PDB file of C-alpha atoms in Angstrom:
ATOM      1  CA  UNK A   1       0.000   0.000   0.000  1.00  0.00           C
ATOM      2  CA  UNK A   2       1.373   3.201  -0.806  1.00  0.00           C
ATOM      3  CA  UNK A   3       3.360   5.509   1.917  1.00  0.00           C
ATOM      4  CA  UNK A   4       0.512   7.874   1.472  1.00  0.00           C
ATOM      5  CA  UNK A   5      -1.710   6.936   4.438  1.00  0.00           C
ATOM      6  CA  UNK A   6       0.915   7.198   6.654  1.00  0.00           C
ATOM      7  CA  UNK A   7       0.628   9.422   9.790  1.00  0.00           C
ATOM      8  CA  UNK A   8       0.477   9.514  13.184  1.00  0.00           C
ATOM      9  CA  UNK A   9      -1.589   9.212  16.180  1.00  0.00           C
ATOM     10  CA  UNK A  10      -0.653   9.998  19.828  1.00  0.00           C
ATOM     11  CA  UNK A  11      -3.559  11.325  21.585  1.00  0.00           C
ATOM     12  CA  UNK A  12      -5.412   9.856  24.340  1.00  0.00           C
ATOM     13  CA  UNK A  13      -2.501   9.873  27.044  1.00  0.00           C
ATOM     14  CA  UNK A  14      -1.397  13.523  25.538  1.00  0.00           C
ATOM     15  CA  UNK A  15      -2.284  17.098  25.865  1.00  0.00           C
ATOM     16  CA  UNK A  16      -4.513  17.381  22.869  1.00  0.00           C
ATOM     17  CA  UNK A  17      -6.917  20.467  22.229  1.00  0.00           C
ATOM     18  CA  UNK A  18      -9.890  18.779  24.343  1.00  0.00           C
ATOM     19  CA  UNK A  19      -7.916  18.778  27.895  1.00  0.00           C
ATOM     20  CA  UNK A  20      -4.401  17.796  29.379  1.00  0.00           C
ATOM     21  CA  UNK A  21      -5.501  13.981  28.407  1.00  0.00           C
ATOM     22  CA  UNK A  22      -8.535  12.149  27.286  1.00  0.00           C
ATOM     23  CA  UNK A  23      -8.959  10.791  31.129  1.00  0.00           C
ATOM     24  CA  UNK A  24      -8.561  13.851  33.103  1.00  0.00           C
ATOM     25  CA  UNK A  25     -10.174  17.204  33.499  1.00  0.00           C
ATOM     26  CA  UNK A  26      -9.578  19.464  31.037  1.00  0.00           C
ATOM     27  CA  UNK A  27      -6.003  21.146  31.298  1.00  0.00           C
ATOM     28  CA  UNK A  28      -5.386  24.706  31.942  1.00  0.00           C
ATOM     29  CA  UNK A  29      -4.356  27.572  29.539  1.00  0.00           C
ATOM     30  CA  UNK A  30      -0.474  26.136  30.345  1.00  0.00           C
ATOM     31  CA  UNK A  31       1.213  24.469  29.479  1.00  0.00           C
ATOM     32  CA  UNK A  32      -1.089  22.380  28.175  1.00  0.00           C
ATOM     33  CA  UNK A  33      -2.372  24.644  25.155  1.00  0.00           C
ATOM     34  CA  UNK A  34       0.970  25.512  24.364  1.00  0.00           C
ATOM     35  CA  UNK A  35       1.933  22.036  24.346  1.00  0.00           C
ATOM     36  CA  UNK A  36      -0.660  21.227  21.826  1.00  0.00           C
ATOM     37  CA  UNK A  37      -0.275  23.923  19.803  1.00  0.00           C
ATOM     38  CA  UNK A  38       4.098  23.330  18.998  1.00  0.00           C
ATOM     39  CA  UNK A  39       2.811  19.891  19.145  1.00  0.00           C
ATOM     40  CA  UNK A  40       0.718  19.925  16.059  1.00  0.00           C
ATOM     41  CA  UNK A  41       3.223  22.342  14.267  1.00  0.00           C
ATOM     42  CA  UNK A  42       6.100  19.714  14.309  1.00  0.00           C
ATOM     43  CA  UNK A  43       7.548  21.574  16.895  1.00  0.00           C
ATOM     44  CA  UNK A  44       8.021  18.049  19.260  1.00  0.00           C
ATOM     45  CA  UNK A  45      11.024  19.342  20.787  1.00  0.00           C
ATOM     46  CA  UNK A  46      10.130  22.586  22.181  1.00  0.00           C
ATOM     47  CA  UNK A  47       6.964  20.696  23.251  1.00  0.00           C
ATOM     48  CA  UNK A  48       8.904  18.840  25.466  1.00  0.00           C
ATOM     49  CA  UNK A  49      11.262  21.219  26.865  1.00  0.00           C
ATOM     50  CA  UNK A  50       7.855  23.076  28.389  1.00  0.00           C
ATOM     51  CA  UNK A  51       7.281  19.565  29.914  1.00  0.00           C
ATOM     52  CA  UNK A  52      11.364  18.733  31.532  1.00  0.00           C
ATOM     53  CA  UNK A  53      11.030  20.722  34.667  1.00  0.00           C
ATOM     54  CA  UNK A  54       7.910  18.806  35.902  1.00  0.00           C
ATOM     55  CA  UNK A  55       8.696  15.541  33.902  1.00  0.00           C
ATOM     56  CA  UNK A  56      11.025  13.985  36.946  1.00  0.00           C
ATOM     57  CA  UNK A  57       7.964  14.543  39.593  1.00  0.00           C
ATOM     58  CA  UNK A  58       5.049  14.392  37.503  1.00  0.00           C
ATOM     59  CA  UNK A  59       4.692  11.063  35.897  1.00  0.00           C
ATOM     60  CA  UNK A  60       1.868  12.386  33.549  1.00  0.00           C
ATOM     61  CA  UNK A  61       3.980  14.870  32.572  1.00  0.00           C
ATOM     62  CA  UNK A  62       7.119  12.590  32.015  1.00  0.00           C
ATOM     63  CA  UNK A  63       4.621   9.948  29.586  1.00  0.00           C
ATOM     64  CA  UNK A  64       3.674  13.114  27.486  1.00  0.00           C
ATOM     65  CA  UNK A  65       7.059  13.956  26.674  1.00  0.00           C
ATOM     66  CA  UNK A  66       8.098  10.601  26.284  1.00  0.00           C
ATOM     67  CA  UNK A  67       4.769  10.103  23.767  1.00  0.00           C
ATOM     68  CA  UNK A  68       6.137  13.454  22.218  1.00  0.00           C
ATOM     69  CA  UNK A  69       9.284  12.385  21.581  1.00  0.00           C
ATOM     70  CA  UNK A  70       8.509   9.222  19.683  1.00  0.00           C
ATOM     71  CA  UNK A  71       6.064  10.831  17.738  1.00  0.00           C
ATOM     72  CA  UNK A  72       9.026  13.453  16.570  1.00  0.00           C
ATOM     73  CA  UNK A  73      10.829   9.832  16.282  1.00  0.00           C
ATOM     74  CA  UNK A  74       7.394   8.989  13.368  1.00  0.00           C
ATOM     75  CA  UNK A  75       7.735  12.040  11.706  1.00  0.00           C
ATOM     76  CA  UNK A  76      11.502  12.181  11.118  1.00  0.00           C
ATOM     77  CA  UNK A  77      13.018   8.767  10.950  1.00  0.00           C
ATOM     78  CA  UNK A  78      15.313  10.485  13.815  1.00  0.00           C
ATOM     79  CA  UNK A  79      15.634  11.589  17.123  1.00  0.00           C
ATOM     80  CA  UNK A  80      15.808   8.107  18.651  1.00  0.00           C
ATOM     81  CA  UNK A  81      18.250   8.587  21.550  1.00  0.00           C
ATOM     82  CA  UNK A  82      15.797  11.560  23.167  1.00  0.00           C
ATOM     83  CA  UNK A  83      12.500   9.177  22.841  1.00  0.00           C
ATOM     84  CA  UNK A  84      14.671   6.588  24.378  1.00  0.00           C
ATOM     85  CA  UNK A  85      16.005   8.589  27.203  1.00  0.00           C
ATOM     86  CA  UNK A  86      12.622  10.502  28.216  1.00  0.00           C
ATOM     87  CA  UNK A  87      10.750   6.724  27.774  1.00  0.00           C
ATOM     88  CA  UNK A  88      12.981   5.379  30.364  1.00  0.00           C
ATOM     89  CA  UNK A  89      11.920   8.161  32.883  1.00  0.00           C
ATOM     90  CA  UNK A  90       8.558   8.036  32.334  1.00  0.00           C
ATOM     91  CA  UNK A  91       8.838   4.263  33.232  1.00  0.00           C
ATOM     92  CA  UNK A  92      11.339   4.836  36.213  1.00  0.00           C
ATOM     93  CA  UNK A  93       8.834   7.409  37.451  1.00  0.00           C
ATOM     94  CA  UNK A  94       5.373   5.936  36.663  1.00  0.00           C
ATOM     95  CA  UNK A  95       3.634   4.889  40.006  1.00  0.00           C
ATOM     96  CA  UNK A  96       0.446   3.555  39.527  1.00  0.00           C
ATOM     97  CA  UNK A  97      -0.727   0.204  37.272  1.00  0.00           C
ATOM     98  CA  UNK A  98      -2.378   3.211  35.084  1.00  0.00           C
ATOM     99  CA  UNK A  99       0.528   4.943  34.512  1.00  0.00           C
ATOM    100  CA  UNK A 100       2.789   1.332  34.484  1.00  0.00           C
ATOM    101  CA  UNK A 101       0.730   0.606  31.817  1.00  0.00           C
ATOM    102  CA  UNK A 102       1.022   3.731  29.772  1.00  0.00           C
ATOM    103  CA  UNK A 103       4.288   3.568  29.679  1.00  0.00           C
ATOM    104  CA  UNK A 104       4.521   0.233  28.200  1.00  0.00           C
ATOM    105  CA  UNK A 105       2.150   1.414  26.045  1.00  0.00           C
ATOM    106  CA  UNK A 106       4.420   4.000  25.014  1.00  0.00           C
ATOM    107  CA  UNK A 107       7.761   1.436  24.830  1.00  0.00           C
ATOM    108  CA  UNK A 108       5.381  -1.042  22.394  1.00  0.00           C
ATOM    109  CA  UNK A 109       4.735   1.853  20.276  1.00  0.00           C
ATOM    110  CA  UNK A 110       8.481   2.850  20.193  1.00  0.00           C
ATOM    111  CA  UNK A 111       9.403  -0.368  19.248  1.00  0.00           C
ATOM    112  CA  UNK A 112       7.186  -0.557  16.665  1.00  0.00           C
ATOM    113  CA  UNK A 113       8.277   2.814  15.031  1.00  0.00           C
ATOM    114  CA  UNK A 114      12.064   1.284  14.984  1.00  0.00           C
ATOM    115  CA  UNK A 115      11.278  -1.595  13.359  1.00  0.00           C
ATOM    116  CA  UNK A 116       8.972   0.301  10.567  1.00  0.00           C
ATOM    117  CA  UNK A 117      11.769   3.191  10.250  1.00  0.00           C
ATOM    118  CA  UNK A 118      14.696   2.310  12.503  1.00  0.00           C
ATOM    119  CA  UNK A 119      18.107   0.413  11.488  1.00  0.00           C
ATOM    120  CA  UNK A 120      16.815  -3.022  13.420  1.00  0.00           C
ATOM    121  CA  UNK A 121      13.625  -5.017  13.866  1.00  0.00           C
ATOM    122  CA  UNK A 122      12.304  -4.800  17.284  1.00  0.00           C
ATOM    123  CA  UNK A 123       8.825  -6.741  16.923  1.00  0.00           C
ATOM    124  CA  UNK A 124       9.462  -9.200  19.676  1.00  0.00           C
ATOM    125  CA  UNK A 125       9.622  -5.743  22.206  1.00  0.00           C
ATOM    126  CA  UNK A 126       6.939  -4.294  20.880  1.00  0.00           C
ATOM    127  CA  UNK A 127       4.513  -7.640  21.392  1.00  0.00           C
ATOM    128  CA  UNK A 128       5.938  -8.180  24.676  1.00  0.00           C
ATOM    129  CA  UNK A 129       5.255  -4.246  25.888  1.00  0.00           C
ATOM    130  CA  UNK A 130       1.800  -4.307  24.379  1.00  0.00           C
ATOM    131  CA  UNK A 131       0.903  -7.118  25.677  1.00  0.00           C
ATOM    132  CA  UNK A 132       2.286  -6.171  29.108  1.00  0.00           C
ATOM    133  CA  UNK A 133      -0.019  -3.145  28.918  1.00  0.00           C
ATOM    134  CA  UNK A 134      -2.912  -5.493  28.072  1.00  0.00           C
ATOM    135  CA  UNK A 135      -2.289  -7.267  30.971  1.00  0.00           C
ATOM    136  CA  UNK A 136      -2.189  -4.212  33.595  1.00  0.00           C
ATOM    137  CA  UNK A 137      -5.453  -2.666  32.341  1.00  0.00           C
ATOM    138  CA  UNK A 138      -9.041  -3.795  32.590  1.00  0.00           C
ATOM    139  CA  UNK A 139     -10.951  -4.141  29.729  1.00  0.00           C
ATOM    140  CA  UNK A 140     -13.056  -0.910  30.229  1.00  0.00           C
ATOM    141  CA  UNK A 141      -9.593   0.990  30.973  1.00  0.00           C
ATOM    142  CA  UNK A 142      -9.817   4.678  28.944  1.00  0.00           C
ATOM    143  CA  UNK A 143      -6.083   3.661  27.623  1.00  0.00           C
ATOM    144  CA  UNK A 144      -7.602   0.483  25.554  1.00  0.00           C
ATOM    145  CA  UNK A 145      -8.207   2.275  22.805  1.00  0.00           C
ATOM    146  CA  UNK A 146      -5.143   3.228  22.223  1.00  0.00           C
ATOM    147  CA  UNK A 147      -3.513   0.118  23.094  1.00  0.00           C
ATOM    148  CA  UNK A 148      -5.539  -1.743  20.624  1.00  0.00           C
ATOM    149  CA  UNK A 149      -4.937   0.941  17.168  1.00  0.00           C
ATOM    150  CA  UNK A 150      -1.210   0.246  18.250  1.00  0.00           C
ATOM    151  CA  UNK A 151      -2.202  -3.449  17.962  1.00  0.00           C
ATOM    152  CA  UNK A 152      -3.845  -2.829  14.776  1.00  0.00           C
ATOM    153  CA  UNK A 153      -0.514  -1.000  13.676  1.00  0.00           C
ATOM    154  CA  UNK A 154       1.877  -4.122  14.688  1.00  0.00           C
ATOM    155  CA  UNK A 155      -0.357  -6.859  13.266  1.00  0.00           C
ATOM    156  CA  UNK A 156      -0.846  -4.947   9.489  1.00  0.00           C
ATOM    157  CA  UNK A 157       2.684  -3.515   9.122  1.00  0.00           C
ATOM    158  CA  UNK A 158       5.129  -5.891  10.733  1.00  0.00           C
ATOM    159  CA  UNK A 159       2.618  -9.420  11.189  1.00  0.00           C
ATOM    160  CA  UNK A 160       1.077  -8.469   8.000  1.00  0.00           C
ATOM    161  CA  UNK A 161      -2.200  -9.456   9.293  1.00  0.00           C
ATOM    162  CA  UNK A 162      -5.023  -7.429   7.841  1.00  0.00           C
ATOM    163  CA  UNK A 163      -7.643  -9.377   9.900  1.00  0.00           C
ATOM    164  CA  UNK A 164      -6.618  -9.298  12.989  1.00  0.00           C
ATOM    165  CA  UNK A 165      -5.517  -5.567  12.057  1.00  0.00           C
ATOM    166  CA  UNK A 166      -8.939  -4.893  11.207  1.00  0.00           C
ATOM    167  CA  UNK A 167     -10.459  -6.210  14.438  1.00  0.00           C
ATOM    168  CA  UNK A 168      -7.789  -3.930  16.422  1.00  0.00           C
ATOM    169  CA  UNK A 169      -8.310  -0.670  14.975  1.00  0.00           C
ATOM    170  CA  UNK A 170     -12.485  -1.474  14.900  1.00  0.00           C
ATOM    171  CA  UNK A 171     -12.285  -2.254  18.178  1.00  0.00           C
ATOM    172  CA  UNK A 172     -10.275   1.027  18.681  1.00  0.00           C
ATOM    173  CA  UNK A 173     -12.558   3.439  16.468  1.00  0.00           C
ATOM    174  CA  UNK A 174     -15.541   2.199  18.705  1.00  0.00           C
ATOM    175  CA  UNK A 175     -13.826   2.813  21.916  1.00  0.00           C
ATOM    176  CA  UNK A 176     -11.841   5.853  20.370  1.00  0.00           C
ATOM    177  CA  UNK A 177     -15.978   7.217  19.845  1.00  0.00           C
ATOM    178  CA  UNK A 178     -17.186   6.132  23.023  1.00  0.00           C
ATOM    179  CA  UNK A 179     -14.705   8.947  24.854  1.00  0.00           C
ATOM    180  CA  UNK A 180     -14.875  11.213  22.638  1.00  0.00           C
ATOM    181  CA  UNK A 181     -10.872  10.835  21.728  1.00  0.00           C
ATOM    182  CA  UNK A 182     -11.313  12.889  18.068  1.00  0.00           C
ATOM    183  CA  UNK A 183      -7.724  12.994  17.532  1.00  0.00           C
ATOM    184  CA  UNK A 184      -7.247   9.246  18.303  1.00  0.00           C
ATOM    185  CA  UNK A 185     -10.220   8.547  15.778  1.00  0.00           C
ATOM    186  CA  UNK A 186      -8.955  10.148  13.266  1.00  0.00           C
ATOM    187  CA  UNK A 187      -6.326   7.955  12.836  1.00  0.00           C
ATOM    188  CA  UNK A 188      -8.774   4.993  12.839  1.00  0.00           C
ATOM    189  CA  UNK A 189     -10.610   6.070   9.986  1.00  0.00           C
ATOM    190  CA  UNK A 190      -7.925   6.147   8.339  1.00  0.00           C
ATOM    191  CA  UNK A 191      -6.393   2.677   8.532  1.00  0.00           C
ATOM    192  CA  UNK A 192      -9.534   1.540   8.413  1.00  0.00           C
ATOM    193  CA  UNK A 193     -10.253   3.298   5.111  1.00  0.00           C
ATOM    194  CA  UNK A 194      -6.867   1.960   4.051  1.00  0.00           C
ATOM    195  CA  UNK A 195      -7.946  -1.809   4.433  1.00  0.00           C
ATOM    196  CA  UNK A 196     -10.977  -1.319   2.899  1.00  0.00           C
ATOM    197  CA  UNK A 197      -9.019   0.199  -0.483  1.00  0.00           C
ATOM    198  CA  UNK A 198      -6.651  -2.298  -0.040  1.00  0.00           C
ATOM    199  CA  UNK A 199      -9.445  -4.498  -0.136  1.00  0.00           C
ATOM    200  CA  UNK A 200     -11.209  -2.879  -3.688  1.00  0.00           C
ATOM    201  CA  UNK A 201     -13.785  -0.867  -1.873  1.00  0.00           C
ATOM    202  CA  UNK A 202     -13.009   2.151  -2.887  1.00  0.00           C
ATOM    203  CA  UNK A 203     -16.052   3.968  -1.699  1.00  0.00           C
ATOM    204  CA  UNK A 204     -15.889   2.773   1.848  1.00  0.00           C
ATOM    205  CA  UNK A 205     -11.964   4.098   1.862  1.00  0.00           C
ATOM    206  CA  UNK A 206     -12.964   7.336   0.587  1.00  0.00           C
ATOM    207  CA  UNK A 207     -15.747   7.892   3.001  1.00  0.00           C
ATOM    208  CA  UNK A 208     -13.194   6.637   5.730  1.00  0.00           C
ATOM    209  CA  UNK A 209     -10.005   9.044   4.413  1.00  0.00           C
ATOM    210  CA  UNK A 210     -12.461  11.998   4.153  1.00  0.00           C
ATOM    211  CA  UNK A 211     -13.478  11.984   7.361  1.00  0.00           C
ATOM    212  CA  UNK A 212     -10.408  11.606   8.956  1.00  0.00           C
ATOM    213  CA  UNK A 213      -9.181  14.732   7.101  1.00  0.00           C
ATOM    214  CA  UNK A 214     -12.638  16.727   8.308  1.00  0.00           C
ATOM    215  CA  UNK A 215     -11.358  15.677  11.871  1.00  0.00           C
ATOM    216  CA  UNK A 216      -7.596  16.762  11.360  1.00  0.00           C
ATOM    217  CA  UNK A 217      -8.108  19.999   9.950  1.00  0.00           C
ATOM    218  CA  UNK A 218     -11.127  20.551  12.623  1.00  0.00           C
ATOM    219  CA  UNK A 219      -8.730  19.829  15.672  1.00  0.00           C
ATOM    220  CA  UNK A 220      -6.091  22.045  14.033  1.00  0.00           C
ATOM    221  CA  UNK A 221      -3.422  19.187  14.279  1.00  0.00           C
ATOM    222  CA  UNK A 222      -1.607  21.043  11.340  1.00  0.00           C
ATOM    223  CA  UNK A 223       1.409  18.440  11.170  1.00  0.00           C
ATOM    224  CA  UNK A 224      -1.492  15.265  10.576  1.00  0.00           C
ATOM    225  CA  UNK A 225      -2.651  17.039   7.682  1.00  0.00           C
ATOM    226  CA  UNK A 226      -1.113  16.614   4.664  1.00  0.00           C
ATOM    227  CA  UNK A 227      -0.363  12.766   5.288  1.00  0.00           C
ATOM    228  CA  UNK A 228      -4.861  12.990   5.278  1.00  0.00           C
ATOM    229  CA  UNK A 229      -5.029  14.738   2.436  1.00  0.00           C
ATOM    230  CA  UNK A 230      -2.161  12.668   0.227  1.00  0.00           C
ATOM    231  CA  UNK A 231      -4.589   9.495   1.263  1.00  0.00           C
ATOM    232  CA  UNK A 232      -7.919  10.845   0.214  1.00  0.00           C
ATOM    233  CA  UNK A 233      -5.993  12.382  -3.118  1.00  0.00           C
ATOM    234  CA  UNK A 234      -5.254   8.353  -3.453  1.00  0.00           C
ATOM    235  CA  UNK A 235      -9.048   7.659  -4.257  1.00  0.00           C
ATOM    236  CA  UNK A 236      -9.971  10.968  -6.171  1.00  0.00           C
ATOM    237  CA  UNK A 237     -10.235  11.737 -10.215  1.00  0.00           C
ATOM    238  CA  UNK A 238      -7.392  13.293 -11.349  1.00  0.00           C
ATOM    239  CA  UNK A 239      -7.803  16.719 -11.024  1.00  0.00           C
ATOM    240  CA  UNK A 240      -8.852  16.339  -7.444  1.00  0.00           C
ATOM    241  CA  UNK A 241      -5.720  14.215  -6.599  1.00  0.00           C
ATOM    242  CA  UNK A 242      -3.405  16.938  -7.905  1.00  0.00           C
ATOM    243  CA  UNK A 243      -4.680  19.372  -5.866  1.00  0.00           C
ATOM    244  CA  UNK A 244      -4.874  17.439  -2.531  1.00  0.00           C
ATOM    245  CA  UNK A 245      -1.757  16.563  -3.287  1.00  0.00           C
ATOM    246  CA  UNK A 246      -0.138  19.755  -4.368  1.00  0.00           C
ATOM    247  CA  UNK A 247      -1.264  20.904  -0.762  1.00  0.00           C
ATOM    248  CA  UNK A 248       0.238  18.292   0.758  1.00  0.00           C
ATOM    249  CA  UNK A 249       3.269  18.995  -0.283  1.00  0.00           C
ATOM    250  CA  UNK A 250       2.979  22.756   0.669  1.00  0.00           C
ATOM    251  CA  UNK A 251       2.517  22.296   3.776  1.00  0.00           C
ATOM    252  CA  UNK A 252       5.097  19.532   4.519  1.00  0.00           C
ATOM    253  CA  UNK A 253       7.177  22.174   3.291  1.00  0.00           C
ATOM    254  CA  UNK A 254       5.767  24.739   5.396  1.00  0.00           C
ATOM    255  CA  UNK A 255       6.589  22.826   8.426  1.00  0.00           C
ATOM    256  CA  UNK A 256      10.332  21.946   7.538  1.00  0.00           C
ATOM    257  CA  UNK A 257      10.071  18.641   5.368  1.00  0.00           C
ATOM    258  CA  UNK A 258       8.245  16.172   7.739  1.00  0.00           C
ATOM    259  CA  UNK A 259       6.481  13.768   7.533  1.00  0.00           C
ATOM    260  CA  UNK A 260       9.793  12.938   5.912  1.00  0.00           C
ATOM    261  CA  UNK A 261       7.914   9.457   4.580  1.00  0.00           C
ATOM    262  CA  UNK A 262       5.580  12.158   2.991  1.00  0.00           C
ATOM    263  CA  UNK A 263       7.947  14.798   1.682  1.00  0.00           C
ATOM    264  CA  UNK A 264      10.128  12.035  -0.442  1.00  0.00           C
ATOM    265  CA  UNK A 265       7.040  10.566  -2.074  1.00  0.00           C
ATOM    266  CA  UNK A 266       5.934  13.602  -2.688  1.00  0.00           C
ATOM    267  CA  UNK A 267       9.228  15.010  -4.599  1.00  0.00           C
ATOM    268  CA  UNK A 268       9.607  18.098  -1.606  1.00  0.00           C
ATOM    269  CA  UNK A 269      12.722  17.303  -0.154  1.00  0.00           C
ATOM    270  CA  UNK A 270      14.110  15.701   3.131  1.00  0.00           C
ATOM    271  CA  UNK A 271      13.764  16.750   6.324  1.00  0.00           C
ATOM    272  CA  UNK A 272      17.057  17.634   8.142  1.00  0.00           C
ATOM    273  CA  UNK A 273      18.082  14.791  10.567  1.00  0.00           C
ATOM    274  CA  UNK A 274      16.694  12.311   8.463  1.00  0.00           C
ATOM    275  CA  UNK A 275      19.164   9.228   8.446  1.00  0.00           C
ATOM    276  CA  UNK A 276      20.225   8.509   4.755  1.00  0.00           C
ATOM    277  CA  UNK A 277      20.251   5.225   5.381  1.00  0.00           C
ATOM    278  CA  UNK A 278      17.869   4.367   7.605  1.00  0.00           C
ATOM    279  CA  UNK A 279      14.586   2.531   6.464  1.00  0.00           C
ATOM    280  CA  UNK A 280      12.243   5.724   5.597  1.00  0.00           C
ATOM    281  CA  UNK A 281      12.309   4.822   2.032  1.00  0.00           C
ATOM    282  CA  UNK A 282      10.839   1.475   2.316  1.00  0.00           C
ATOM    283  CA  UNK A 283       7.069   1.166   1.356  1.00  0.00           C
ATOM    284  CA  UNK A 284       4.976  -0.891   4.330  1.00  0.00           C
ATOM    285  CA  UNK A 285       2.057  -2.893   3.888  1.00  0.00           C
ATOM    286  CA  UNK A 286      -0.295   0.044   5.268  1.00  0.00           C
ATOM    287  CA  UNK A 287      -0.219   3.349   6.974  1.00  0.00           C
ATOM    288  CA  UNK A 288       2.694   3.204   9.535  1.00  0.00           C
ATOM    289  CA  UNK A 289       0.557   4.941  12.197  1.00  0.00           C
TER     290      UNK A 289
END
């Protein structure tokens, strides 16, 4: 399946433009706004330098930054030491089976971006974290949503599974609806609308792609944008696919070259930091998140 539909999606356990998290009150004006805001302008490092002073007390605060930093990690094919280094505090600090468990949900999810853009194949880390996270939360826990679209992403890109990646990011989408996670459903549509095309319904994918560019551009998370509207330009006539995609590729430009996935495929360049020979050339099965 072409590199297209991929994007990302880190949003129940992060500050996202709802509240400080999808479980919790809603945040206040700092730094949780701000956080969003450099957050959905690819600006994942300054994001997480507003979150360092309280990251070593604050265990919520030490998973965002962590989540932060491997979704910088997605978008660059780079970065890896500093998603490593704030992962391992937000484990050392977390303190309840909640928290244990978002954390592993977050070290499954780094794993899984190695092996899909990294120099080595981690798959056997990311099972084992995601399935430790399965096994600290109930099944009504507000973080199995997300732990079961990261399923979805492990069994179509690295188990090439399209079943059992279909019952993971359903299951997600519902649960994603249920609380209201926008951001987080977003993302479903989309893989889900990238099965179906990969499946000849081409109808069903556009529905699914077109709504999870309505959501993107409603939530304002700029840097999720032009990976939506490069999918959606994948099942439009030909006059409509130029245009989605000539916006795509202004604004990957716009925000420095990332997705850097995005910007080769679509002829704009490559992001600075970007390992030359990494694996962010190689075309996965689906949508890498």
């Amino acid at each position: 399946m072409d590199g297209a539909h991929k994007e990302v999606a880190l949003s129940e356990h992060g500050w996202g433009p709802s509240g400080r998290d999808a479980r919790g009150p809603a945040a206040p004006p700092e730094p949780g706004d701000t956080v969003w805001r450099l957050r959905s302008r690819a600006c994942w490092r300054e994001a997480a330098e507003l979150l360092r002073p309280t990251a070593e007390r604050d265990p919520s605060a030490a998973l965002v930054r962590a989540e932060l930093l491997i979704e910088q990690c997605l978008f660059t094919a780079a970065h890896w030491g500093q998603a490593e280094q704030a992962l391992r505090l937000a484990e050392a600090v977390a303190a309840t089976t909640e928290q244990r468990a978002a954390a592993a949900c977050a070290r499954g999810f780094l794993a899984y971006v190695a092996s899909v853009l990294g120099a080595r194949d981690r798959l056997d880390e990311a099972q084992a974290a995601l399935g430790r996270t399965s096994a600290l939360l109930p099944p009504d826990a507000p973080g199995r949503p997300l732990l079961d679209f990261r399923r979805g992403l492990v069994a179509e890109n690295l188990l090439r599974d399209p079943t059992a990646a279909w019952i993971a990011y359903r299951r997600a989408h519902d649960g994603a609806g249920e609380r209201g996670d926008e951001l987080l459903r977003s993302s479903t549509w989309r893989h889900l609308a990238a099965l179906a095309l990969a499946a000849g319904d081409r109808e069903r994918a556009r529905e699914g792609f077109d709504a999870s560019l309505r959501l993107r551009e409603q939530l304002g998370f700029t840097v999720g944008v032009a990976p939506a509207l490069a999918a959606l330009a994948e099942v439009s006539g030909p006059a409509e696919a130029a245009r989605l995609r000539a916006e795509a590729a202004r604004l990957v430009q716009a925000l420095g070259g990332v997705p850097v996935w995005l910007a080769r495929q679509l002829g704009t360049g490559r992001a600075p930091g970007a390992p030359s020979d990494g694996r962010v050339e190689r075309q996965s099965q689906g949508p890498i998140s």
